[in-house]
Phi, psi and omega in degrees: 000145180237064185302316181299318179293320178297317180297319180296319180295313181295321180300318179291322179295325182291326188247354184246100184295315178301319179295322180294321178294321177295321179298320179295327181279312183214089182305325184297326181295333178272313187289334181295344179280357183236151178277088182242144173286167179300320181294320180293317179297318179295325180295319180290321179297333183277357179296134179297125185295322179296319179292323178298314180294322180294317180294319178298319179294325179292325177295317179297315182295322180296317179291322182292324182299323178296322180288321180300326179293335180275340185230058183297322181291319181298314181290338179284343179299307180198091189303315182295323181289316179293326176294327176296318176295321180297320178301321177294316178299317183301319183276340178273328185238097180294144177294141179256116187303325185263005179268137177308138188297332182292339178295330179297319179294323179293317177299321179297319178300316178297319178299317182289326177301319179285317185291328184265005183303324181232036182279100184287341183273000178235163180304153184295343181266006187301314181295319178294326179295321176298318178296316181299311182290330176295313182292321179293320178297316180299320180290322184282321191238302195293319189249001186298316184295322181289334186267336189300321183292320183278332183295325183294345181294343181282345182300129178087352178288147180215160179232158178234162177301131180061030177293122181249003183265355181223156181234100179296140176209166177297140176293159181307133175069009173276135182233134174251128183221147179251142182227153175273352178229145182268084180288342177302324179294323177296317180297322177300318180293319180297315180294335178275003178085014179262147179293141180294128182263064181288335183297330183251022181289123180256153177302141179189103185304141180211140173249127186234146175249124177254128182216146178293159176292153177232177178291343182264336184203142176262006182290126183256340189231128177235131175265126185242152180273169183304318178299317179294323177299321179294319179299314181296330179301327184262357176272072185251010179084001179245352184246142172283172179300316181296324178291322178295319178300312182297316182293320181292316179299322179291318182294324182267357184053044184222079179290161176082020181247028184302312183296322179293322179292318177298319179298321179293318178299317180298319180294319179294328174294317181294330177277356181063030170278324178248157170223173184242137175251151170275137182308131181296328181298317180295319179296315181296319180295317180296319179295320179297315180296321180295318180293320180293322178296318179295322180295320181293323179295318182294328184279346183286000000 
């Protein structure tokens, strides 16, 4: 018996539509790729084709439904068309049994961002909408549990003018993204129980912060203004507060705003968008001195 070979053959037939169509035309061309006994090959050939196609379709629909829940706005654009794209994704990217199921939805979002970049048969914002819902989904579901424990560490942190002892950076799993359309307004309408008015969506640049829920707030989406966007651009974990002030003032051509920038950083810390790092140089120096001290002791 070749149970493993039979299972491998059936698994491919269930999820690979081109292979299944070839099997319907010439079963031997498919079965010859597997080490099957004559009885096993005959058993697979004897499978009812209609039932095989029906079962394969149910597997596709089951996997697609999980993705549809993550991208309600995208599928509402043109459900049949987006499902056609999903079918392409389904056959190009096999499900991975040991991968968390939410990763499949994230992979689909990335696939759609690329696939819809020049899709003339859909609205011009379709690719951006896929990106928006992917980031919002990741913040709401996929990464929230991993981030909740670390995000709370920002509580009580503070910064001072010309603070050189800390390096502000984005908190774990927080993402800042720029859009040519303000999908946040659409999301506000959906949460208020109103139908999404995607048909009349007009261009309108927006910078959004996506963040996992924390013990202090379940808010996942923050709309930020250009000055705050500029500040976040420089909060990369490599700059001190004074360096961020200088870079932000230069970028905005607005000197003399140090106190306002510090206040903004403090507010972002309270929202757990930012967290603080200790300078790596100081850590490395302390570790080096400790090691050298230990070495000197050992040599005496």
